[in-house]
Coordinates of N, CA and C in Angstrom, one line a residue:
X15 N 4.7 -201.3 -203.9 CA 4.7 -202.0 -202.6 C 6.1 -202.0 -202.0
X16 N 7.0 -201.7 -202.3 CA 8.1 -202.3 -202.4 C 8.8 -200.8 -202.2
X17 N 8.4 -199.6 -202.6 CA 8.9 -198.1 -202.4 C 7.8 -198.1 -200.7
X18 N 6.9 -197.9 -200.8 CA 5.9 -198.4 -199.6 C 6.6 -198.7 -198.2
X19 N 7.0 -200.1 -198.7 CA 7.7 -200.5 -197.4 C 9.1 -200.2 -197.1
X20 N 9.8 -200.0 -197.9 CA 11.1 -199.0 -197.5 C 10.4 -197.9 -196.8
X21 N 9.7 -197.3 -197.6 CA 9.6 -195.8 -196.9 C 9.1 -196.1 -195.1
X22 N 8.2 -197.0 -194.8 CA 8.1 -197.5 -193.3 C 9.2 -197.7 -193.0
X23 N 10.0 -198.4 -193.1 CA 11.3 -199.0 -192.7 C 11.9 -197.7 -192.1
X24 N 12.3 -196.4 -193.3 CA 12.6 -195.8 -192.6 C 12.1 -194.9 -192.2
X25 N 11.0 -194.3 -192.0 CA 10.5 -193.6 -191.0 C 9.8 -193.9 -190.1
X26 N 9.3 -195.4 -190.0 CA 8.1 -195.7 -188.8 C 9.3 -197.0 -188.3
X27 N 10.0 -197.5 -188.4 CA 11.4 -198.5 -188.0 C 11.3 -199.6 -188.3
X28 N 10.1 -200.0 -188.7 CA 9.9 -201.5 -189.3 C 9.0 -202.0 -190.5
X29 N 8.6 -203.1 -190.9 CA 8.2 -203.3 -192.2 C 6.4 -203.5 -191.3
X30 N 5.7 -202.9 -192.1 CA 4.3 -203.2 -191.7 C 3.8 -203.6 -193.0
X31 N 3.0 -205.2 -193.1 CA 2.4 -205.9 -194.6 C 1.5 -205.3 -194.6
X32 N 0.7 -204.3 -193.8 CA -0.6 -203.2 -194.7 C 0.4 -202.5 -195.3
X33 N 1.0 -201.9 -195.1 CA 1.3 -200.8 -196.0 C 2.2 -201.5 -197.1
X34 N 2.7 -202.6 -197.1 CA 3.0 -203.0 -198.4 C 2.1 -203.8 -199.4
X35 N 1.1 -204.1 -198.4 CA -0.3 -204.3 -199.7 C -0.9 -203.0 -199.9
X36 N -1.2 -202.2 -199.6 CA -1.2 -201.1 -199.7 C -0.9 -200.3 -200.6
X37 N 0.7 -200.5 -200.4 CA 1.6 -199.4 -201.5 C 1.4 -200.5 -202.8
X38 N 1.0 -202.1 -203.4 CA 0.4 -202.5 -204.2 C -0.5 -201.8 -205.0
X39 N -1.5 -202.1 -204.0 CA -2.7 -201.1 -204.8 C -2.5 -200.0 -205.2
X40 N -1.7 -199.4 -204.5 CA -1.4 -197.6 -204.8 C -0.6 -197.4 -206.1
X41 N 0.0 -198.8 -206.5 CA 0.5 -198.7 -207.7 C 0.2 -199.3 -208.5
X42 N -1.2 -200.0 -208.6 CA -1.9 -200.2 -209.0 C -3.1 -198.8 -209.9
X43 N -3.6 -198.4 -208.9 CA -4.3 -197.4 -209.1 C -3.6 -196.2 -209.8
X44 N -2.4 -196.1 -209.4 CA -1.6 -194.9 -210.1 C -1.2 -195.3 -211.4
X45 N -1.3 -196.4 -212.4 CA -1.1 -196.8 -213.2 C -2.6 -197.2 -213.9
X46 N -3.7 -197.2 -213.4 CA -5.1 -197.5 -213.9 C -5.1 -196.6 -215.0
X47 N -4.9 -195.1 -214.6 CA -5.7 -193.6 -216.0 C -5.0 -194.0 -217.0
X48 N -3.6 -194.3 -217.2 CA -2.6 -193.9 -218.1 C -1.8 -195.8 -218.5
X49 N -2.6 -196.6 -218.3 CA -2.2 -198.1 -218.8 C -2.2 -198.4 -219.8
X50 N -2.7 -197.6 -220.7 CA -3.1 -198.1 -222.1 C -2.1 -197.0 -222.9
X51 N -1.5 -196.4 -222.6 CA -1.0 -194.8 -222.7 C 0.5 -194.7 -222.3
X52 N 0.4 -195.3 -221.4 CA 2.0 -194.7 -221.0 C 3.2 -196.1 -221.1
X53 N 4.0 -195.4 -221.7 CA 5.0 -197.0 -222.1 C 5.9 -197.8 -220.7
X54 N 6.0 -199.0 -221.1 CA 6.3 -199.5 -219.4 C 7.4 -198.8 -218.5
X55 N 8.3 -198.1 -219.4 CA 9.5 -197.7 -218.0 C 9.0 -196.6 -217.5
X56 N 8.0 -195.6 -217.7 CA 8.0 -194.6 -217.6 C 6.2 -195.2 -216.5
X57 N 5.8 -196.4 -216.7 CA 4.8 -196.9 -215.8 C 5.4 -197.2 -214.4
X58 N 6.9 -197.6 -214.7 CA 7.5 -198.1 -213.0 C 7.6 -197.0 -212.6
X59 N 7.9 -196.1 -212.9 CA 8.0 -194.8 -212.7 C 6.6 -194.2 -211.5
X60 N 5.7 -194.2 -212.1 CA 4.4 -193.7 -211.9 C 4.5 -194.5 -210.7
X61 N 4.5 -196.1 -210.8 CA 4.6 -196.5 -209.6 C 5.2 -196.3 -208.4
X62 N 5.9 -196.2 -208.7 CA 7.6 -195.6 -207.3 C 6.3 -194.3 -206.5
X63 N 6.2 -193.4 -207.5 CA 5.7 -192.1 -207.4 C 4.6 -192.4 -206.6
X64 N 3.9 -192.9 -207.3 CA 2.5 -193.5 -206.5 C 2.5 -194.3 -204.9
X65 N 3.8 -195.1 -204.7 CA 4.1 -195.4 -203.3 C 4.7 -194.6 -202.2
X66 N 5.1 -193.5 -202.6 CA 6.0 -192.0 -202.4 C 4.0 -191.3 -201.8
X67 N 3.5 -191.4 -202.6 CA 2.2 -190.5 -202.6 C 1.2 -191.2 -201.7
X68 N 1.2 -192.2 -201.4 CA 0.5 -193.4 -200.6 C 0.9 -193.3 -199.2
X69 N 2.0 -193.7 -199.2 CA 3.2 -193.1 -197.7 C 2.5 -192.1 -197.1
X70 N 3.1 -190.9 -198.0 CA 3.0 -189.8 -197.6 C 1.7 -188.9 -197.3
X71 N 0.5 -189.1 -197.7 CA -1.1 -189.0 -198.1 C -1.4 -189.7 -196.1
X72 N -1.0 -191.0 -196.2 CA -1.5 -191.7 -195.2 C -0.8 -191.2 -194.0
X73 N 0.4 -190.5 -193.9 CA 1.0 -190.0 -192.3 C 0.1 -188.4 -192.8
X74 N -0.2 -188.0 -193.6 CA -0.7 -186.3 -193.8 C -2.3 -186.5 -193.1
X75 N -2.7 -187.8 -193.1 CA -4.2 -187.9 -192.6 C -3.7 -188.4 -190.9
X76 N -2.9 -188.6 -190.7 CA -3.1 -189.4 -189.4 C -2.1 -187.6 -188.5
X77 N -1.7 -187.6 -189.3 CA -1.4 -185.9 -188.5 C -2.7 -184.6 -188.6
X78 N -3.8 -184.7 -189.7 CA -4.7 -184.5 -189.6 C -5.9 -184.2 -188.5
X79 N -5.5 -186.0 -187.8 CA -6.8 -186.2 -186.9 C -7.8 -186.8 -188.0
X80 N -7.7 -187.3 -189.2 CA -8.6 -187.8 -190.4 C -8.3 -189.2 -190.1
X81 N -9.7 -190.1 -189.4 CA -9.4 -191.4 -189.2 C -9.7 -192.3 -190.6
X82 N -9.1 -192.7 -191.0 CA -9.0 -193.5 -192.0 C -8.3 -195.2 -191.8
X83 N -8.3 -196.1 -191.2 CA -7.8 -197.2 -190.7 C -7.4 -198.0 -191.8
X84 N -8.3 -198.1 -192.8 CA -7.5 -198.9 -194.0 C -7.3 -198.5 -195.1
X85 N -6.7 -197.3 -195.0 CA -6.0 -195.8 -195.7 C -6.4 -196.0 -197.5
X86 N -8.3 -196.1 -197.0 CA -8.7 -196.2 -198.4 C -8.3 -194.3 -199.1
X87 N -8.8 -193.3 -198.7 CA -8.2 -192.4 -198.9 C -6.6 -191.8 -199.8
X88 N -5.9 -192.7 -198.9 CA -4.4 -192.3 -199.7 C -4.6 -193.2 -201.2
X89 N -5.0 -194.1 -200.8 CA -4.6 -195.8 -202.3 C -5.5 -194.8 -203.2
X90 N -6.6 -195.0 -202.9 CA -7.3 -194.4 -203.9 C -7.5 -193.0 -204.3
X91 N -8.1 -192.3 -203.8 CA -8.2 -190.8 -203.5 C -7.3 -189.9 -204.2
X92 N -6.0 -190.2 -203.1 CA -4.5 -189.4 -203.7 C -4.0 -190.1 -204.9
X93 N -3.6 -191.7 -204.8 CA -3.1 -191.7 -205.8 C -4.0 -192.2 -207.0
X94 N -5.4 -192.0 -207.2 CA -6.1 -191.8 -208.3 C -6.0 -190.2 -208.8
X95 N -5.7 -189.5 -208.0 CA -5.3 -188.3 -208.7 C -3.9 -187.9 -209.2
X96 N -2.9 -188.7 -208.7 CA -1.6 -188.4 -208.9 C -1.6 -189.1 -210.4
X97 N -2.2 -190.7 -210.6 CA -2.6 -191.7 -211.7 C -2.9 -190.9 -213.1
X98 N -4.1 -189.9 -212.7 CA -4.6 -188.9 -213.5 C -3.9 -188.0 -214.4
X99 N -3.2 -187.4 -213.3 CA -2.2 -186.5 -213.7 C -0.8 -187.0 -214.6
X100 N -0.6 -188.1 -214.1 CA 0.2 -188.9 -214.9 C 0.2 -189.1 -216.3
X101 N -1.2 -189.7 -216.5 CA -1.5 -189.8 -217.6 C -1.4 -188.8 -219.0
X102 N -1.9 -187.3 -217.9 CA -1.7 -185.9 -218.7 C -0.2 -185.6 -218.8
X103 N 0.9 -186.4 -218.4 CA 2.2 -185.7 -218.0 C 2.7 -186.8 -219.2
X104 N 2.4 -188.4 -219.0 CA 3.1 -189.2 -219.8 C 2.6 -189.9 -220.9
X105 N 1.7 -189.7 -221.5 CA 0.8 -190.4 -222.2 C 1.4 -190.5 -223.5
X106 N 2.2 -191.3 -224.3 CA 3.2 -191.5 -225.2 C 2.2 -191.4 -226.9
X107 N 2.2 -190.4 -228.0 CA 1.4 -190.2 -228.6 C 1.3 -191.3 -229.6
X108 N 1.9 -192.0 -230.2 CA 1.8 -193.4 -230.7 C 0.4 -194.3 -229.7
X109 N 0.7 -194.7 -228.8 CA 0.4 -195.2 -227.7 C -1.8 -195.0 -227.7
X110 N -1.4 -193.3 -227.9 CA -3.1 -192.4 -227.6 C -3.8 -192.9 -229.1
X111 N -2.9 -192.6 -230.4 CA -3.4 -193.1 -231.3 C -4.1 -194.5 -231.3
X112 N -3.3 -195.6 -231.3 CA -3.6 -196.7 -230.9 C -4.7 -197.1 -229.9
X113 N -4.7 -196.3 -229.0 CA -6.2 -196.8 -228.1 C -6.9 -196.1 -228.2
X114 N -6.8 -195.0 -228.6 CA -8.2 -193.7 -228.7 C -8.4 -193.0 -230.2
X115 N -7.2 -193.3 -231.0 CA -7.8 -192.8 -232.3 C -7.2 -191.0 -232.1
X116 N -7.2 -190.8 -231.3 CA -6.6 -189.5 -231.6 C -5.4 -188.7 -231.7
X117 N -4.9 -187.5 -231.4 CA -3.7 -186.9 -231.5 C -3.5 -186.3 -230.0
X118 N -3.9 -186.7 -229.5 CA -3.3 -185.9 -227.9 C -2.1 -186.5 -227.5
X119 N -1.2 -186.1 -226.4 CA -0.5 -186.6 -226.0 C -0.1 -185.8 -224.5
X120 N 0.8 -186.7 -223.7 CA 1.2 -186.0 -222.5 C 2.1 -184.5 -222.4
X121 N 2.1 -183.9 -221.8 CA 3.0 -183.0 -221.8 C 4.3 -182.8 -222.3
X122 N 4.8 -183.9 -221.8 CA 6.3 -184.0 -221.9 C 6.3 -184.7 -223.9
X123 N 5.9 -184.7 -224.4 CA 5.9 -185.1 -225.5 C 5.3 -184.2 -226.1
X124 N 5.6 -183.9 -227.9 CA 5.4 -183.3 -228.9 C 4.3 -183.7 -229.3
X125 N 3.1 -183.2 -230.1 CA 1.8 -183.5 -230.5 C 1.3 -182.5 -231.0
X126 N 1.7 -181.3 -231.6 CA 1.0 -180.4 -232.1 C 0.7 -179.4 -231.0
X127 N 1.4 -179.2 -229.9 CA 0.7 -178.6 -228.9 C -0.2 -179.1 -228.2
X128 N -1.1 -180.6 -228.4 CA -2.2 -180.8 -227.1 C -1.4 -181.4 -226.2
X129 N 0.0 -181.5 -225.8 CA -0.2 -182.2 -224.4 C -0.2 -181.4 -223.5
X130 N 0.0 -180.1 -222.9 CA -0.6 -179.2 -222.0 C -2.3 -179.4 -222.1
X131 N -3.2 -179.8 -222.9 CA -4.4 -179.2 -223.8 C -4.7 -180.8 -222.9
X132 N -3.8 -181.9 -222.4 CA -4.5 -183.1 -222.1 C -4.6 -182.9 -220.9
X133 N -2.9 -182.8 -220.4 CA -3.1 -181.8 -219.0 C -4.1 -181.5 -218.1
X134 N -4.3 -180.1 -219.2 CA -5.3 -179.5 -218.2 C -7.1 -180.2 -218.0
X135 N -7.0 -181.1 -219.5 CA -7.8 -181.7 -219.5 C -8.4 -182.2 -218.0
X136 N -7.1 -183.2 -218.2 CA -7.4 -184.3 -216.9 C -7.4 -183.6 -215.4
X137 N -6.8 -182.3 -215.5 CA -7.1 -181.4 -214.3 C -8.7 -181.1 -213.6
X138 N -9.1 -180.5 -215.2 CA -10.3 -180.7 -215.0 C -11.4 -181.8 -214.6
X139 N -11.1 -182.4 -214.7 CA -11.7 -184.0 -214.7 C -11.5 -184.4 -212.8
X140 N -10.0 -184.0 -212.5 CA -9.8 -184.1 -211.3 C -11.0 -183.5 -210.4
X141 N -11.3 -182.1 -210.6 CA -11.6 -181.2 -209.8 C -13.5 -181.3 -210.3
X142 N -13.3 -181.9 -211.6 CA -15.2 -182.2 -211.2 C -15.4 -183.6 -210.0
X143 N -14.8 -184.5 -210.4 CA -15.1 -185.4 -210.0 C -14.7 -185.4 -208.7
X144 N -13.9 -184.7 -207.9 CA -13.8 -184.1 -206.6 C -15.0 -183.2 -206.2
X145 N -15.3 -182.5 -207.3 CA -16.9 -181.9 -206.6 C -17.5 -182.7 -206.5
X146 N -17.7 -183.2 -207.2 CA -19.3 -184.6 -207.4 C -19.3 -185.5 -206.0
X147 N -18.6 -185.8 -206.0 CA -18.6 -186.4 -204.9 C -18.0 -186.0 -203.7
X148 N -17.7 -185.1 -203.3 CA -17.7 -184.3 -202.2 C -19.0 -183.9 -201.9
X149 N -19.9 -182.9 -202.6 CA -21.1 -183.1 -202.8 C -22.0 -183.5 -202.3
X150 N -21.8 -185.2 -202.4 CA -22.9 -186.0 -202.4 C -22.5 -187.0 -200.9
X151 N -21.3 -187.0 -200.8 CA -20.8 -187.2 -199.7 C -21.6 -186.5 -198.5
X152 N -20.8 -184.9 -198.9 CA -22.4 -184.3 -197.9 C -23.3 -184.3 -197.2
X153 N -24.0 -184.5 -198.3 CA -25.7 -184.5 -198.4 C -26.1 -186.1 -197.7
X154 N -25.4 -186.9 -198.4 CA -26.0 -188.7 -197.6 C -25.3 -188.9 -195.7
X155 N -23.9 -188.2 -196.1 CA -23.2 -188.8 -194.2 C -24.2 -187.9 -193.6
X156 N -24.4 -185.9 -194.3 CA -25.3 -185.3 -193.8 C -26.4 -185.8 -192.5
X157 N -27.0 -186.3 -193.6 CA -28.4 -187.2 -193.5 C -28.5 -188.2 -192.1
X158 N -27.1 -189.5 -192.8 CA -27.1 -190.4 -191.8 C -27.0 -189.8 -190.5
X159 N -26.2 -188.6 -190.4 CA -25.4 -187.8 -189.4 C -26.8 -187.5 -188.2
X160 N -27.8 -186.7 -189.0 CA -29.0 -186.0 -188.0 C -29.6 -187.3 -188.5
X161 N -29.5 -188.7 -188.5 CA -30.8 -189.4 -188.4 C -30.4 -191.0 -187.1
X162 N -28.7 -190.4 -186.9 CA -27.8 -190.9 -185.8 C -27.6 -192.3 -186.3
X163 N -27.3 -192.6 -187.3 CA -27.4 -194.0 -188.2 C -25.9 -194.1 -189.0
X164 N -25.3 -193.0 -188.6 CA -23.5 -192.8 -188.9 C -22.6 -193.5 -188.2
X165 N -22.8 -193.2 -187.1 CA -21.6 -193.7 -186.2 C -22.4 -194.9 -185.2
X166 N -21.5 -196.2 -184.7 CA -22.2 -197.4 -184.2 C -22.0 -196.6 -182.4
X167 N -22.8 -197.7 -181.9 CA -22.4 -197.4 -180.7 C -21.0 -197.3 -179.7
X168 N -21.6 -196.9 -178.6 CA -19.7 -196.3 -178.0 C -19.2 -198.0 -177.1
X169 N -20.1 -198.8 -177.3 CA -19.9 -200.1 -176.5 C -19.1 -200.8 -177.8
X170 N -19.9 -200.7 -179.6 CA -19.0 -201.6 -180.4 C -17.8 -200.8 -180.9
X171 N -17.7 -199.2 -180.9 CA -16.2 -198.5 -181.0 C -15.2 -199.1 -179.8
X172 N -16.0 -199.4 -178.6 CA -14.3 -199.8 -177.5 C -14.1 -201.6 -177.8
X173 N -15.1 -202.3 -178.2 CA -15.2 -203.3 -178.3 C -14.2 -203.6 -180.0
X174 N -14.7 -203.0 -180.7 CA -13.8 -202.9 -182.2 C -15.2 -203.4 -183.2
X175 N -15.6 -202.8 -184.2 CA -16.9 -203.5 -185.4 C -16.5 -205.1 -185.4
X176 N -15.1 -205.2 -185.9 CA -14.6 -206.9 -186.6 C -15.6 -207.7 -185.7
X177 N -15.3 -207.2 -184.1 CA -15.6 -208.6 -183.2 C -16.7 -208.6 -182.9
X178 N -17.4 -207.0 -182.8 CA -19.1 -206.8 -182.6 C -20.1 -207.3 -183.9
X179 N -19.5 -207.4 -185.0 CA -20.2 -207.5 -185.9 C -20.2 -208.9 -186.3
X180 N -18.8 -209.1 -186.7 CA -18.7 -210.9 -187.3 C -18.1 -211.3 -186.8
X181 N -17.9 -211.5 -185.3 CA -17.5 -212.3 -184.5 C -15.6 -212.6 -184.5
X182 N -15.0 -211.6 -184.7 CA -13.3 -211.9 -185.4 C -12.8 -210.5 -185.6
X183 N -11.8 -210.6 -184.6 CA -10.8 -209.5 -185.2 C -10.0 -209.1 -186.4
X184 N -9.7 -207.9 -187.1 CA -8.9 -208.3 -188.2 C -7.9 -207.7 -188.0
X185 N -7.6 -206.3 -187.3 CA -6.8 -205.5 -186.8 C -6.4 -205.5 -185.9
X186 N -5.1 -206.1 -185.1 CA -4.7 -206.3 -183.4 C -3.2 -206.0 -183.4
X187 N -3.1 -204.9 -182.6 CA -1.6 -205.0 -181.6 C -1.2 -206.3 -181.5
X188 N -1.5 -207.2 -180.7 CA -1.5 -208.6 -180.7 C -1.9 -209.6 -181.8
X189 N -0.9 -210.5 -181.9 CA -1.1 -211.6 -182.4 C -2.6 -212.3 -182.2
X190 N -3.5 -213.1 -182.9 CA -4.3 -213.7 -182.1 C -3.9 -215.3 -182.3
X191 N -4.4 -216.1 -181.3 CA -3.8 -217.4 -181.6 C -4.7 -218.1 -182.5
X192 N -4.0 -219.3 -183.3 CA -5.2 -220.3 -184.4 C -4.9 -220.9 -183.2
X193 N -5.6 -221.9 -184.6 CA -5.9 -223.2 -183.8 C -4.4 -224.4 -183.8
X194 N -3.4 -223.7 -184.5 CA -2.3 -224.5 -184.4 C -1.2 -223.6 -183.0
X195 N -2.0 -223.1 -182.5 CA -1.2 -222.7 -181.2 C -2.2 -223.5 -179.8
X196 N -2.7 -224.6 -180.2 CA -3.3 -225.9 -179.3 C -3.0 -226.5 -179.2
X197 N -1.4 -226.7 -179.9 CA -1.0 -228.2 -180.2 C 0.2 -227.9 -179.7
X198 N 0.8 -229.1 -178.5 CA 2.5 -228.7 -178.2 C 3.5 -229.3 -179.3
X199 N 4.3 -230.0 -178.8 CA 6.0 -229.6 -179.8 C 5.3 -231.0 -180.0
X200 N 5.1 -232.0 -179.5 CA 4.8 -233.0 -180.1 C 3.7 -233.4 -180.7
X201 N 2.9 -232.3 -181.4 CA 1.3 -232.5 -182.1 C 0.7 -232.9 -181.6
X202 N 0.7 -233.0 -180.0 CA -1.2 -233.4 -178.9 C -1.6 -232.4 -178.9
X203 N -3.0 -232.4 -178.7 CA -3.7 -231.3 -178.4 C -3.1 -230.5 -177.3
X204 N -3.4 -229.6 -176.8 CA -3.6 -228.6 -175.2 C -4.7 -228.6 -175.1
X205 N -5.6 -227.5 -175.7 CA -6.3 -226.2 -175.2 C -7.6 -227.0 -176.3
X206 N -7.4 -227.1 -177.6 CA -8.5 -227.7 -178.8 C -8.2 -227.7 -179.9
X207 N -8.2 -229.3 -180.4 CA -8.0 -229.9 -181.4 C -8.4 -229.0 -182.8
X208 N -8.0 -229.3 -184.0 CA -8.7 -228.5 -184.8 C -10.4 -229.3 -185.4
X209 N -10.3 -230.4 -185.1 CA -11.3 -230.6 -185.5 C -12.6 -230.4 -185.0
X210 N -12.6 -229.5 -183.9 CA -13.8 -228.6 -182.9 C -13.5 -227.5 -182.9
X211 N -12.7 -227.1 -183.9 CA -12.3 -225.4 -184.0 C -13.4 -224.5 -185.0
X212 N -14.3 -225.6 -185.2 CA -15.6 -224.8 -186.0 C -16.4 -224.7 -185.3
X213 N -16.6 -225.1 -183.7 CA -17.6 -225.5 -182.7 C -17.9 -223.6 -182.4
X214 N -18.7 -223.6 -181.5 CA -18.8 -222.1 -181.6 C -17.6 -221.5 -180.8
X215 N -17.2 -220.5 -180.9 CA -15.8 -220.0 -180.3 C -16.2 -219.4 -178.9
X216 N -15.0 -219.7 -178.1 CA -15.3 -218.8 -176.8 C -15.1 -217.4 -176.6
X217 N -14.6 -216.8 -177.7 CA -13.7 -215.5 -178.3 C -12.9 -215.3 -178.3
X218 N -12.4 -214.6 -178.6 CA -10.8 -214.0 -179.2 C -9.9 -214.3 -177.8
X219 N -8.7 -214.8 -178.3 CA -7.5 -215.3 -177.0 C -6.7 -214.8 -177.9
X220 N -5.8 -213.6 -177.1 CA -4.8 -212.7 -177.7 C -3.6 -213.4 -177.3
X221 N -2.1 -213.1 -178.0 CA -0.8 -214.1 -177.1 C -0.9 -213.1 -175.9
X222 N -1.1 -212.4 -175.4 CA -0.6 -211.9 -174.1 C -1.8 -212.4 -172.9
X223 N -3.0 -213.1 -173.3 CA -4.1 -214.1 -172.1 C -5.2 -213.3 -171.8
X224 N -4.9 -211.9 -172.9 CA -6.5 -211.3 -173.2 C -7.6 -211.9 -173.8
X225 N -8.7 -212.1 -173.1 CA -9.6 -213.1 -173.3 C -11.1 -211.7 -174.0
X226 N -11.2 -211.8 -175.1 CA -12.1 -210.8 -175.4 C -13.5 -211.5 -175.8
X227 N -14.5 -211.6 -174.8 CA -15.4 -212.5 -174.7 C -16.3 -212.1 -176.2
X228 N -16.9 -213.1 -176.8 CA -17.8 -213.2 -178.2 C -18.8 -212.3 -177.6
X229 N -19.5 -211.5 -178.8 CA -20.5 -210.4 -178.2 C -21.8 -211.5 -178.2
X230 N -22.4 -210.9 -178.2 CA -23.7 -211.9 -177.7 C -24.8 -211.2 -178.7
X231 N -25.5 -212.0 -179.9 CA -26.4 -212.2 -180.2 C -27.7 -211.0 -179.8
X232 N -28.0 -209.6 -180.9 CA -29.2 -209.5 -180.3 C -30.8 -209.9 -180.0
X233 N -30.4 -210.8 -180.3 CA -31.8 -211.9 -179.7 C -32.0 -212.3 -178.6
X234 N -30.5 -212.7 -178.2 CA -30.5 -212.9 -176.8 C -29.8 -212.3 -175.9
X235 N -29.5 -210.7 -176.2 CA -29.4 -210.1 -175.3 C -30.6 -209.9 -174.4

């Protein structure tokens, strides 16, 4: 998280909290293969790497033209394979004993010769399980794709899913106001109390006086 949001800082000029939850997970997941395996200093490690690889994965898609909005792709994707790899690079052979019973070990470590032999292992592993599901990926968007059940309409893309679907933004340029932006410096109401802030909403009031009206019900369209 924390390598993540530096790296915004300096290349996009300010701190964005997606990408530092974000670079969480990413170091999260890049520590998933090799948790049981790899000893803790050489886990912070993987992590740094893994927010380095999250960064960088998520400006490589957006230079792409690959829409990806909540850069499940980089967290997962890349750094489940960088995670992987890790594990074949660091895997401390004391460590493999102890949870797996065996003699393997990472690369970088002595074992009789298997840590290349784990390596390539988990290479392999990478590159099925990249087929498999590329694959099948395929075959089902395929499907959705000619059965026009893929993509929503061009009214709830300019409109945004959040607001067409459950009624609430989650992604905005803008701030959106609560219900404690009703209340002036002296705690009266203005605009509405909170205690009618469950009443049904008039829709989304952006701070700039963008009024993005609630979609309407298809029942009673």
């Amino acid at each position: 998280g924390v390598t993540s949001t530096i790296m915004g800082v300096i290349f996009e000029g300010h701190i964005n909290i997606g990408r530092t939850n974000n670079g969480i997970l990413a170091g999260l997941v890049s520590i998933t293969a090799g948790c049981s395996v790899v000893d803790v200093e050489l886990a912070f490690v993987v992590g740094i790497i893994g927010g380095i690889i999250y960064f960088s994965s998520s400006q490589l898609l957006v230079f792409l033209r690959i829409d990806d909005v909540v850069d499940a792709s980089p967290v997962h994707f890349f750094c489940g394979m960088w995670g992987t790899i890790a594990a074949g690079l660091f895997a401390e052979p004391d460590n493999v004993e102890m949870a797996y019973g065996t003699g393997s070990c990472g690369l970088f470590y002595q074992c009789n010769g298997n840590g290349g032999k784990q390596l390539g292992a988990n290479l392999v592993f990478i590159l099925a399980v990249s087929a498999w599901v590329g694959l099948f990926a395929v075959i089902i968007f395929g499907l959705l794709s000619l059965m026009k059940l893929l993509r929503v309409s061009e009214e709830t893309e300019k409109m945004g899913l959040d607001i067409k679907e459950h009624g609430g933004a989650a992604y905005e340029m803008n701030r959106r106001r609560s219900v404690w932006d009703s209340f002036n410096k002296d705690g009266k109401p203005t605009r509405r109390s909170r205690k009618d802030s469950n009443s049904r909403s008039e829709g989304v009031v952006l701070e700039n006086g963008t009024n993005i009206p609630e979609p309407v019900p298809e029942a009673e369209a």
